mmCIF file of C-alpha atoms in Angstrom:
data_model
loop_
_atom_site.group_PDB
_atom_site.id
_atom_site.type_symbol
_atom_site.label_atom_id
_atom_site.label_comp_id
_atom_site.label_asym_id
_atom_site.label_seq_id
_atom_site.Cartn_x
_atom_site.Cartn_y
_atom_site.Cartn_z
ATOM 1 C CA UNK A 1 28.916 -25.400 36.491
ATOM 2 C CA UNK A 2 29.879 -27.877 33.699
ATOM 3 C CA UNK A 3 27.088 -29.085 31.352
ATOM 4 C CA UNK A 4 26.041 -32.527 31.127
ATOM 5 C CA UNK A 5 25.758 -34.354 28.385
ATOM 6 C CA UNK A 6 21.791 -36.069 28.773
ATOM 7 C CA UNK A 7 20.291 -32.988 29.930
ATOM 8 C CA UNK A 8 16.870 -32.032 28.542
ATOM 9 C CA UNK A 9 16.119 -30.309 25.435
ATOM 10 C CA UNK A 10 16.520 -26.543 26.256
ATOM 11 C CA UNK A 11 18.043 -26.898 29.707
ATOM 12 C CA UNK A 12 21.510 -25.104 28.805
ATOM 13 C CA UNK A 13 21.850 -21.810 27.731
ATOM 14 C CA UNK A 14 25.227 -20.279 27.124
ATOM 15 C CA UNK A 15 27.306 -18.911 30.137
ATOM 16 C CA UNK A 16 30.348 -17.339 28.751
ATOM 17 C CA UNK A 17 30.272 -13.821 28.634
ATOM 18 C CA UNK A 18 31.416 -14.210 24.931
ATOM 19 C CA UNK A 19 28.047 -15.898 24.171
ATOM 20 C CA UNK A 20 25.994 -13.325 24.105
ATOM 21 C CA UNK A 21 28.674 -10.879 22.608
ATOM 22 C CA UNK A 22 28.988 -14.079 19.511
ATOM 23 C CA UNK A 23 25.474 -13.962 19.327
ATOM 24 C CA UNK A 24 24.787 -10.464 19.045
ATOM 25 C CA UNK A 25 27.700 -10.555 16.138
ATOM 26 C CA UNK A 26 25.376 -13.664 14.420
ATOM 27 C CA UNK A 27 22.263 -11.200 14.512
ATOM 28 C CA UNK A 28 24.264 -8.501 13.361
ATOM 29 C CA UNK A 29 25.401 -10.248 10.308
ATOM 30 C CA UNK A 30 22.079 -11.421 9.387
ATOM 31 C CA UNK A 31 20.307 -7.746 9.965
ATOM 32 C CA UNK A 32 23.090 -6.813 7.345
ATOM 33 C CA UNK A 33 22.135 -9.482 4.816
ATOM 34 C CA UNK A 34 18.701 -8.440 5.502
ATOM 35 C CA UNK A 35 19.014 -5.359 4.265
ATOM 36 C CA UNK A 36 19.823 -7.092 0.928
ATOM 37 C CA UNK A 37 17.773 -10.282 0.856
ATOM 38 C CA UNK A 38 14.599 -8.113 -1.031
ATOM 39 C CA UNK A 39 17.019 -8.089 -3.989
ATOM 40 C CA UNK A 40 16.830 -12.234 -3.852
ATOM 41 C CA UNK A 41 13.973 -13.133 -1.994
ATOM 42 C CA UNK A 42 10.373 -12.416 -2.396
ATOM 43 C CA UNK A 43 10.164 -9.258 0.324
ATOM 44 C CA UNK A 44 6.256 -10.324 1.897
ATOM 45 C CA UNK A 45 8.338 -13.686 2.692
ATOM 46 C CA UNK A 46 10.756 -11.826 4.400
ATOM 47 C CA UNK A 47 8.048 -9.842 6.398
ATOM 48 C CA UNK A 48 6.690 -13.250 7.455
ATOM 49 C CA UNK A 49 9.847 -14.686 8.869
ATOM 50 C CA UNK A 50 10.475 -11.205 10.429
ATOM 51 C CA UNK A 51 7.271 -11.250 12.111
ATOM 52 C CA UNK A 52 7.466 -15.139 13.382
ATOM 53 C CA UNK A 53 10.928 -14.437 14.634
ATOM 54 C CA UNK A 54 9.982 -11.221 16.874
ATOM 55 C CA UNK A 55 6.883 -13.487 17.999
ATOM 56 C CA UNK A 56 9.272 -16.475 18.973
ATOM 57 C CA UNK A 57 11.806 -14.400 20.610
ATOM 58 C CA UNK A 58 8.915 -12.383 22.918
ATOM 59 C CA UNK A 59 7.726 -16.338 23.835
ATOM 60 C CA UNK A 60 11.501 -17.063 24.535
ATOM 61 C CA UNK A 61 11.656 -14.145 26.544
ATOM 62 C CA UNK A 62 9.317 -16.270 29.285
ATOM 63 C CA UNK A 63 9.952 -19.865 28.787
ATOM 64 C CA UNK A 64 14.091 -19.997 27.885
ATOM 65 C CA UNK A 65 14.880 -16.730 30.573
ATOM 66 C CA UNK A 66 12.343 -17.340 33.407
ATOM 67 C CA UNK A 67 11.418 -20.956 32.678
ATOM 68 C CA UNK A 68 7.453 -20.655 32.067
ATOM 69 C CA UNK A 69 5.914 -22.494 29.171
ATOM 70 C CA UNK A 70 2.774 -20.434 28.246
ATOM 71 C CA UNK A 71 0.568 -22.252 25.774
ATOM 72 C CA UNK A 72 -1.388 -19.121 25.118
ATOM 73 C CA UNK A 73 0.502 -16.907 23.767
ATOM 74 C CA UNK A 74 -1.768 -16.912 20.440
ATOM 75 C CA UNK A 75 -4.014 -14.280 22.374
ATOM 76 C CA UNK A 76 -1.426 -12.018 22.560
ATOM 77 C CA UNK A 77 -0.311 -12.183 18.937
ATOM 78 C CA UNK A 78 -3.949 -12.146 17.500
ATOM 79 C CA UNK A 79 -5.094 -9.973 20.067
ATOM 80 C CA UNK A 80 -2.682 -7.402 19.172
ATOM 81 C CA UNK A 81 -3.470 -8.479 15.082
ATOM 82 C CA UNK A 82 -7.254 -7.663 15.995
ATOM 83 C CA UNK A 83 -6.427 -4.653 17.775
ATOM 84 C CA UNK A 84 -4.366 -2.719 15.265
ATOM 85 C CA UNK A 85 -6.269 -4.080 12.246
ATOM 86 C CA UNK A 86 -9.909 -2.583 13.446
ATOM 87 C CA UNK A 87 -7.966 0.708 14.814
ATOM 88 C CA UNK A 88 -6.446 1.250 11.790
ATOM 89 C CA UNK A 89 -9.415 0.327 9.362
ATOM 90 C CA UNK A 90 -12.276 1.502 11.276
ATOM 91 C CA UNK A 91 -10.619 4.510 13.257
ATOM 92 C CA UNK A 92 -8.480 5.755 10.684
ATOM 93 C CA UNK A 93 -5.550 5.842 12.938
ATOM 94 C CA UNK A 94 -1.868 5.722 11.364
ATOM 95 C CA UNK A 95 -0.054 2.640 11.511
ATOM 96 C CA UNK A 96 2.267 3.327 14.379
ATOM 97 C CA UNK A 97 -0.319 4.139 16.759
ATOM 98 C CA UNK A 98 -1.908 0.856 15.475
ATOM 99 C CA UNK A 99 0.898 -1.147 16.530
ATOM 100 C CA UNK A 100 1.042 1.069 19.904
ATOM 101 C CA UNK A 101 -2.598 0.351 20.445
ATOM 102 C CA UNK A 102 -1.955 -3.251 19.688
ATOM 103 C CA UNK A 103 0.855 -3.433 21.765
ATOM 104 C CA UNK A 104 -1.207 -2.120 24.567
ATOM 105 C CA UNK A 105 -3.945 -4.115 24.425
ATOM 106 C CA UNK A 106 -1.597 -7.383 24.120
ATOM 107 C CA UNK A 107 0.011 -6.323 27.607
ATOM 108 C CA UNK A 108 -2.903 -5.542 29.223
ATOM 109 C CA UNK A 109 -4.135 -9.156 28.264
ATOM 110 C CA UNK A 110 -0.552 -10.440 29.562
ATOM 111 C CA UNK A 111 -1.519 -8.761 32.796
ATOM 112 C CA UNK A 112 -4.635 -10.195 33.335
ATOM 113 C CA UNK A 113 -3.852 -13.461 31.788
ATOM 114 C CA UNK A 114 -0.578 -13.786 33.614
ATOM 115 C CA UNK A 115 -2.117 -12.350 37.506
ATOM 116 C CA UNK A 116 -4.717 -15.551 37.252
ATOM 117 C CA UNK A 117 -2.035 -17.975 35.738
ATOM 118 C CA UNK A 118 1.450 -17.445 37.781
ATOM 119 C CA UNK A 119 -0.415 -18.794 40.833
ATOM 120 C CA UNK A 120 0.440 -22.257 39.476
ATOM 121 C CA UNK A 121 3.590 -24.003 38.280
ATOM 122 C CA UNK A 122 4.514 -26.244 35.764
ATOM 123 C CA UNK A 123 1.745 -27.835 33.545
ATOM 124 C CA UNK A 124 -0.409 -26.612 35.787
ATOM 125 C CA UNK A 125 0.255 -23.006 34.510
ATOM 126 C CA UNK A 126 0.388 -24.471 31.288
ATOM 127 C CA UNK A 127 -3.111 -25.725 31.284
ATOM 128 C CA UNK A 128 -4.337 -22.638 32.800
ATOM 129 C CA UNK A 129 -2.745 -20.329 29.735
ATOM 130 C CA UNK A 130 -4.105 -22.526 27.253
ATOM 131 C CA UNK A 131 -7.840 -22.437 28.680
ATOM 132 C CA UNK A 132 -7.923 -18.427 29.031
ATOM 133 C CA UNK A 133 -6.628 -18.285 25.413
ATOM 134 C CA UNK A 134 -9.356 -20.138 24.246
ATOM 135 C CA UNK A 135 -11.634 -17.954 26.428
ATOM 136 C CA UNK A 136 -10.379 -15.059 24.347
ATOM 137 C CA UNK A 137 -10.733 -16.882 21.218
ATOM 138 C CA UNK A 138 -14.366 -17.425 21.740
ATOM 139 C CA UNK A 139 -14.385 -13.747 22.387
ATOM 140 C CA UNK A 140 -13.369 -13.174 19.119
ATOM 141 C CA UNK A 141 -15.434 -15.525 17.804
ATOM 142 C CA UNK A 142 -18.449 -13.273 18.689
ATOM 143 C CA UNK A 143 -17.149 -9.898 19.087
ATOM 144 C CA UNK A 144 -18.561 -7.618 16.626
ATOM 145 C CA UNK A 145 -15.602 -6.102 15.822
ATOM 146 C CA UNK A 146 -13.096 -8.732 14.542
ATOM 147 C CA UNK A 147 -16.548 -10.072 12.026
ATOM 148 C CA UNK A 148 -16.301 -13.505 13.242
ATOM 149 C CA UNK A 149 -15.359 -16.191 10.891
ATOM 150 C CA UNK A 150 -14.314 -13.684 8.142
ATOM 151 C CA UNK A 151 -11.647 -11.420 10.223
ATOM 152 C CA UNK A 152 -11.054 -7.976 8.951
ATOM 153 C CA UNK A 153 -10.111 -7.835 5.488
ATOM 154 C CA UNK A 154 -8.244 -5.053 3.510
ATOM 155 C CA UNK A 155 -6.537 -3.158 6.281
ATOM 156 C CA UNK A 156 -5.085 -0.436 5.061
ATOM 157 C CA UNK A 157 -1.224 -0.025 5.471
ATOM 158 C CA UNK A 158 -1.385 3.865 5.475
ATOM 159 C CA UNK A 159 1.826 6.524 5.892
ATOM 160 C CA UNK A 160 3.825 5.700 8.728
ATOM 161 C CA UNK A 161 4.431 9.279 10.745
ATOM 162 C CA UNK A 162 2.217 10.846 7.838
ATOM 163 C CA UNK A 163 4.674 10.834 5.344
ATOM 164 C CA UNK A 164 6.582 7.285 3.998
ATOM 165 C CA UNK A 165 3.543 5.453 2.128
ATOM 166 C CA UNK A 166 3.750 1.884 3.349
ATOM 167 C CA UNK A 167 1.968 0.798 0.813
ATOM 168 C CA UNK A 168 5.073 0.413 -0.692
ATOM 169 C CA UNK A 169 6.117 -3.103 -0.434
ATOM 170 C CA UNK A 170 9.709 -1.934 0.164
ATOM 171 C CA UNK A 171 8.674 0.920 2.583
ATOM 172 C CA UNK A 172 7.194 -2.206 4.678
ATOM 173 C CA UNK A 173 9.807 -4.287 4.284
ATOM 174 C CA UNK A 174 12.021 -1.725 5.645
ATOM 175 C CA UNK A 175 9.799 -0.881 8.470
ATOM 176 C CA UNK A 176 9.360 -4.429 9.940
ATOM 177 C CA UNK A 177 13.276 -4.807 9.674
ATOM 178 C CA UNK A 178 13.679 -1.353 11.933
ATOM 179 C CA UNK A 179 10.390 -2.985 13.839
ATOM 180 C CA UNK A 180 12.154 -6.523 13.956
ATOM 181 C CA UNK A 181 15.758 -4.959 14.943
ATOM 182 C CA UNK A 182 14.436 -2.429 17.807
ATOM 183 C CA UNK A 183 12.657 -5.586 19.408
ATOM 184 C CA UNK A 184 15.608 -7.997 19.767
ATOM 185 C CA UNK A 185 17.738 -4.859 21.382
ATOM 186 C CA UNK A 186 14.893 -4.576 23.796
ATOM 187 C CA UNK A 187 14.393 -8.175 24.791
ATOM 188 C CA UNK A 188 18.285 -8.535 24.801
ATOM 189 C CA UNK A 189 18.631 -5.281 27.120
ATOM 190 C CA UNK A 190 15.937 -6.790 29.338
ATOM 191 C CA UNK A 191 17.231 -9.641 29.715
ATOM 192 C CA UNK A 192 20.665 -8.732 30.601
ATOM 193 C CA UNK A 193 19.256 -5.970 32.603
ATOM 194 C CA UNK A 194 19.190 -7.002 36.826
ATOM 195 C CA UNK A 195 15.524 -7.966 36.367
ATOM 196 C CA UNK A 196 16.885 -10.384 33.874
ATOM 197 C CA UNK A 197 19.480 -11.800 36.231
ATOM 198 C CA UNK A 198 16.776 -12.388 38.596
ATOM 199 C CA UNK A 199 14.677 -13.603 36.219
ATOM 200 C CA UNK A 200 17.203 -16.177 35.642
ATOM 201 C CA UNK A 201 17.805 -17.307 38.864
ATOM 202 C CA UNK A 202 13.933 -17.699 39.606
ATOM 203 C CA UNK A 203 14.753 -20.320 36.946
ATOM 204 C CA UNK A 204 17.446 -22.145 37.786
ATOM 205 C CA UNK A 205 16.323 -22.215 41.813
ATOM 206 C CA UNK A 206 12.792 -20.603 42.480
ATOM 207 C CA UNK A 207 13.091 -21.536 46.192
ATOM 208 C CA UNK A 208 16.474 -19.845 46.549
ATOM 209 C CA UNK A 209 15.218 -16.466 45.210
ATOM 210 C CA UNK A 210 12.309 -16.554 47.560
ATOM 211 C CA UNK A 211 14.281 -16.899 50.549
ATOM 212 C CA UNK A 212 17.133 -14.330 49.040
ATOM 213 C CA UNK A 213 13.825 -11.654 49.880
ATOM 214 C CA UNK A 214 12.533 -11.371 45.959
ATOM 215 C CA UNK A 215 8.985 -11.084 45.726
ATOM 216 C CA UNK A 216 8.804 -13.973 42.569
ATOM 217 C CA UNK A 217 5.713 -13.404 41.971
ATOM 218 C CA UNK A 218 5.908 -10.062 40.546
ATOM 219 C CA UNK A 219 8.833 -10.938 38.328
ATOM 220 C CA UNK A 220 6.891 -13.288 37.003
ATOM 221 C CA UNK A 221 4.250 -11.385 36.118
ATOM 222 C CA UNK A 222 6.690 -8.953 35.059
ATOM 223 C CA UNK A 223 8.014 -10.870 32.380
ATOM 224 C CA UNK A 224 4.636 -12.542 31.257
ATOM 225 C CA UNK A 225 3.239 -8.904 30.612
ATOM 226 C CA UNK A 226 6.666 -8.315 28.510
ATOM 227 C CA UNK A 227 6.568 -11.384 26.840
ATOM 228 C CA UNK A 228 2.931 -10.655 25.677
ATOM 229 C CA UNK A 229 4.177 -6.830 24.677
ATOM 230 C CA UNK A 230 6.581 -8.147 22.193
ATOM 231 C CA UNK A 231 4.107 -10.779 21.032
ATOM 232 C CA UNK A 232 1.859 -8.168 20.186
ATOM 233 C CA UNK A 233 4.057 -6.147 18.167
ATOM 234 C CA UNK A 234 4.483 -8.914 16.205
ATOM 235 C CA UNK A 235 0.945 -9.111 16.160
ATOM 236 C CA UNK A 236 0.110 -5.752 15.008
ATOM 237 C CA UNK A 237 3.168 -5.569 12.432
ATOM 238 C CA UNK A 238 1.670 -9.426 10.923
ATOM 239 C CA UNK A 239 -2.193 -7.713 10.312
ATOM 240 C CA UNK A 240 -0.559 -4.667 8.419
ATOM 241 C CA UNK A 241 1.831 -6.770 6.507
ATOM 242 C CA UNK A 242 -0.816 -9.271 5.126
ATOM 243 C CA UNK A 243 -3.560 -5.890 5.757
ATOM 244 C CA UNK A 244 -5.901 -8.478 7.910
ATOM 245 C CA UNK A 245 -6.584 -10.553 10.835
ATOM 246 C CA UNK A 246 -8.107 -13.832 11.459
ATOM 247 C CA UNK A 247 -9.400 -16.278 13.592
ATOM 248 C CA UNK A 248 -6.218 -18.106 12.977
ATOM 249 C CA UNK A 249 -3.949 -15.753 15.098
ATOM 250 C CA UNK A 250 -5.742 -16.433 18.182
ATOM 251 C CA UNK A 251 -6.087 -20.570 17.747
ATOM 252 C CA UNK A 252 -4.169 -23.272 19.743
ATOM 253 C CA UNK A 253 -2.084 -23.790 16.798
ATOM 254 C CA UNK A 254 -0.503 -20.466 16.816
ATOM 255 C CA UNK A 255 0.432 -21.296 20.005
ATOM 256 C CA UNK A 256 1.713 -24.267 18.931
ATOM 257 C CA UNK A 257 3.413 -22.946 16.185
ATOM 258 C CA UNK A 258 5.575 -21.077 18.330
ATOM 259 C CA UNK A 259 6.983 -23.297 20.708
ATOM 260 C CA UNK A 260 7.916 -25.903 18.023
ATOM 261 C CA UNK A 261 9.930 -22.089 16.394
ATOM 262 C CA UNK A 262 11.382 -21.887 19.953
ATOM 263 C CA UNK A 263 12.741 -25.564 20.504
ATOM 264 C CA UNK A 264 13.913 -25.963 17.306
ATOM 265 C CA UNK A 265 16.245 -22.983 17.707
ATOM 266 C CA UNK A 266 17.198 -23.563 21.307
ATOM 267 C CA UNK A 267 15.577 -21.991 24.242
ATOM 268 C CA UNK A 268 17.583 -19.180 26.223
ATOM 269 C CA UNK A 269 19.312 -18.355 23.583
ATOM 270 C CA UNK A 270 19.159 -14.823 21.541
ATOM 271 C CA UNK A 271 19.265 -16.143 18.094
ATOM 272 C CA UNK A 272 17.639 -19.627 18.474
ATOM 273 C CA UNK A 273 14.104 -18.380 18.331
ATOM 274 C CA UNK A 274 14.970 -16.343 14.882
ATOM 275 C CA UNK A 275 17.006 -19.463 13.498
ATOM 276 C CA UNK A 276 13.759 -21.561 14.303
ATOM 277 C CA UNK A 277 10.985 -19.631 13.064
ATOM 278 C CA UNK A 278 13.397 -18.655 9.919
ATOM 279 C CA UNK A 279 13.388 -22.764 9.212
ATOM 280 C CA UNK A 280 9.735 -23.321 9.957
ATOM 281 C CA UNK A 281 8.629 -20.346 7.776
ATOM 282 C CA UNK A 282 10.660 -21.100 4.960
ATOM 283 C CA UNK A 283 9.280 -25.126 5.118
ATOM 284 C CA UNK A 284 6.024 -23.793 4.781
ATOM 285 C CA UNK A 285 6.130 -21.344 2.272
ATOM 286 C CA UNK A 286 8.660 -24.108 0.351
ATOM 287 C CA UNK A 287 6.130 -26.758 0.810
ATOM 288 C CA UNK A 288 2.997 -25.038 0.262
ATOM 289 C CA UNK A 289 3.171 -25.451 -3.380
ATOM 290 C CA UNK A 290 3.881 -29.004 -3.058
ATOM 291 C CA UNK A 291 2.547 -32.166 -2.747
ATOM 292 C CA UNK A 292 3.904 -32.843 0.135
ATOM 293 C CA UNK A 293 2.229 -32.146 3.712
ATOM 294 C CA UNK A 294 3.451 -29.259 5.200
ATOM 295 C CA UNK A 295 2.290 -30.737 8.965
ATOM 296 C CA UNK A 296 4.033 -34.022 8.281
ATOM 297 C CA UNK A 297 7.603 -32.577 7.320
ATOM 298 C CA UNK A 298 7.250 -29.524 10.034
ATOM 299 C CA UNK A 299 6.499 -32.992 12.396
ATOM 300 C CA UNK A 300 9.338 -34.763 10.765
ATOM 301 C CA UNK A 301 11.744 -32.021 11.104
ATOM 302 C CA UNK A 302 10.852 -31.523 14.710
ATOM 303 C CA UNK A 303 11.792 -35.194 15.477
ATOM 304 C CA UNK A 304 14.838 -35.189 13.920
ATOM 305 C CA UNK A 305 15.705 -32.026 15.672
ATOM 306 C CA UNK A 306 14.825 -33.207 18.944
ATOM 307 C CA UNK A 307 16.827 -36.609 18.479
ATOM 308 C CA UNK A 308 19.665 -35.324 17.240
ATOM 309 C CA UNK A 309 20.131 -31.346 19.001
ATOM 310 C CA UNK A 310 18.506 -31.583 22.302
ATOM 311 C CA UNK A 311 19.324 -28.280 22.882
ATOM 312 C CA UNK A 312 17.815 -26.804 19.559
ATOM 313 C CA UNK A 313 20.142 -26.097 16.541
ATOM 314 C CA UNK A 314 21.784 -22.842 17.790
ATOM 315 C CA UNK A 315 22.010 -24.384 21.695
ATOM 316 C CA UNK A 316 23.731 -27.442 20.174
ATOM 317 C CA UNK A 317 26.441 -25.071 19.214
ATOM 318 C CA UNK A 318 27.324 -23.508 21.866
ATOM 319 C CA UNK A 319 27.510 -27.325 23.915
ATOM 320 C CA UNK A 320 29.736 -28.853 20.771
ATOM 321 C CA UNK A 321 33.241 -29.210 20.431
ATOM 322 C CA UNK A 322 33.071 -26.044 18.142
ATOM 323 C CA UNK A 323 31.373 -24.137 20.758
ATOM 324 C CA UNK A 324 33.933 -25.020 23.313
ATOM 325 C CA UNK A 325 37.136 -24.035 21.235
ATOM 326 C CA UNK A 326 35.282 -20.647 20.708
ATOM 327 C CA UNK A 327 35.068 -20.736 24.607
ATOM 328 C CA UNK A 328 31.348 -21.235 25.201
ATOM 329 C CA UNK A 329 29.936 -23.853 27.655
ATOM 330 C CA UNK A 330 26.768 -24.767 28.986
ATOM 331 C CA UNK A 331 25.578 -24.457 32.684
ATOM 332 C CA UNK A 332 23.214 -26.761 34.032
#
């Protein structure tokens, strides 16, 4: 199908099969400058945008690939935080069964969260993601274990496997980049996997999967429980990178934080997500020493963005002239 021109912000994704392949070349290239930017760039930066990146891509997973805008996905990535922070703290457990544990405990939220909240569509399902998130962030609110207000403080990194001390800022570094890489290989095998296809089509024509036999339901919640997986990995590598967890990870505006990531990258896309929360990272950590209002440019940005690439910056691409000589289009 051709793309049109005044379709909706995030409604095109690339269809040419060299798309994806162009893509995966893009993230390639950047994994390799990666593995040099310490040398230029302060590395707990790096860490940051790492960890934002793997946390937009899981939330791209379910709204660009099976068209679901959660606005909760904050419990997932502060779940997770919580989860691996008080394991690894208070249990003394090494940091890879920290992130397992957090991982867990972020998909069994997904499947809870996403068995009451795929029984509605559109904002409906919105809504509905947004009040159990806040449900959860009342939790943590009063749970003992996450020490209300004050979060838990000076987790310790540990030895990953019992033997590389991640203490080490570079160790880290290194380990959220294997972390960060492993997580964009699963989320692009998933979603070119035949659940993915499926996925997509559930998208593009909900109706017409039903009455092709596919239970939609279960895909759904299929993806959700994904999505919230990869969310909290993120999660659990952000509270051993900054060694705590707050309050903060599980608030609306974490949630918020991540769609604006998404749409300004371009939704359904592989390397949107990272190209978006690379740009809103760096304007916060750029502006925070400023004088100016980190909010009001993030807002400004988003405007422009949305004025100007519909699509998001990297789905723009693919729909311009460049794209097209390169031999990418858009469906609708």
């Amino acid at each position: 199908m051709s793309a049109k021109s005044d379709a909706p912000a995030g409604e095109h994704i690339p269809a040419h099969p060299h798309a994806g392949r162009f893509q995966l070349a893009l993230l390639a290239l950047g994994l390799v400058l990666l593995l040099v930017a310490p040398q230029f760039l302060y590395p707990v930066f790096l860490m940051k945008l790492l960890c934002f990146a793997l946390f937009a891509s899981a939330f791209n997973l379910l709204l660009g690939y099976t068209g679901l805008l959660s606005f909760g996905h904050a419990a997932f990535f502060g779940g997770a935080a919580y989860f691996t922070a008080h394991a690894v703290k208070e249990w003394g457990w090494p940091p890879e069964a920290g992130i397992l544990l957090g991982v867990a405990g972020a998909a069994l939220l997904g499947l809870v969260m996403g068995a009451i909240a795929i029984r509605r569509q559109g904002i409906y399902f919105a809504m509905i993601t947004l009040a159990l998130a806040q449900m959860f962030f009342f939790f943590c609110l009063q749970a003992g274990f996450t020490h209300g207000e004050d979060g838990i403080q000076s987790v310790p990194r540990g030895h990953l496997f019992g033997l590389i001390d991640l203490g080490q800022t570079m160790n880290m570094y290194y380990f959220v980049l294997a972390v960060f890489a492993l997580g964009l290989l699963v989320i692009w095998r998933f979603v070119n996997s035949p659940f993915g296809m499926i996925l997509k089509s559930i998208r593009e024509n909900e109706q017409r999967a039903i009455s092709l036999g596919y239970s939609v339901a279960r895909y759904k919640l299929g993806a959700f429980v994904m999505s919230a997986a990869l969310a909290g990995l993120a999660g659990g590598l952000k509270a051993l990178v900054f060694q705590f967890a707050t309050l903060t990870d599980v608030g609306w505006q974490m949630s918020g934080e991540v769609i604006l990531m998404t749409l300004l990258g371009g939704i359904g896309t592989l390397a949107g997500p990272v190209f978006g929360a690379g740009l809103v990272v760096t304007l916060q950590n750029y502006l925070a020493t400023s004088d100016f209002p980190v909010t009001i440019i993030t807002g400004l940005v988003f405007m422009v963005c949305v004025l100007l690439f519909r699509r998001g910056l990297v789905g723009e691409f693919f729909a311009s002239r460049l794209g097209q000589r390169l031999g990418f289009r858009s469906e609708s």
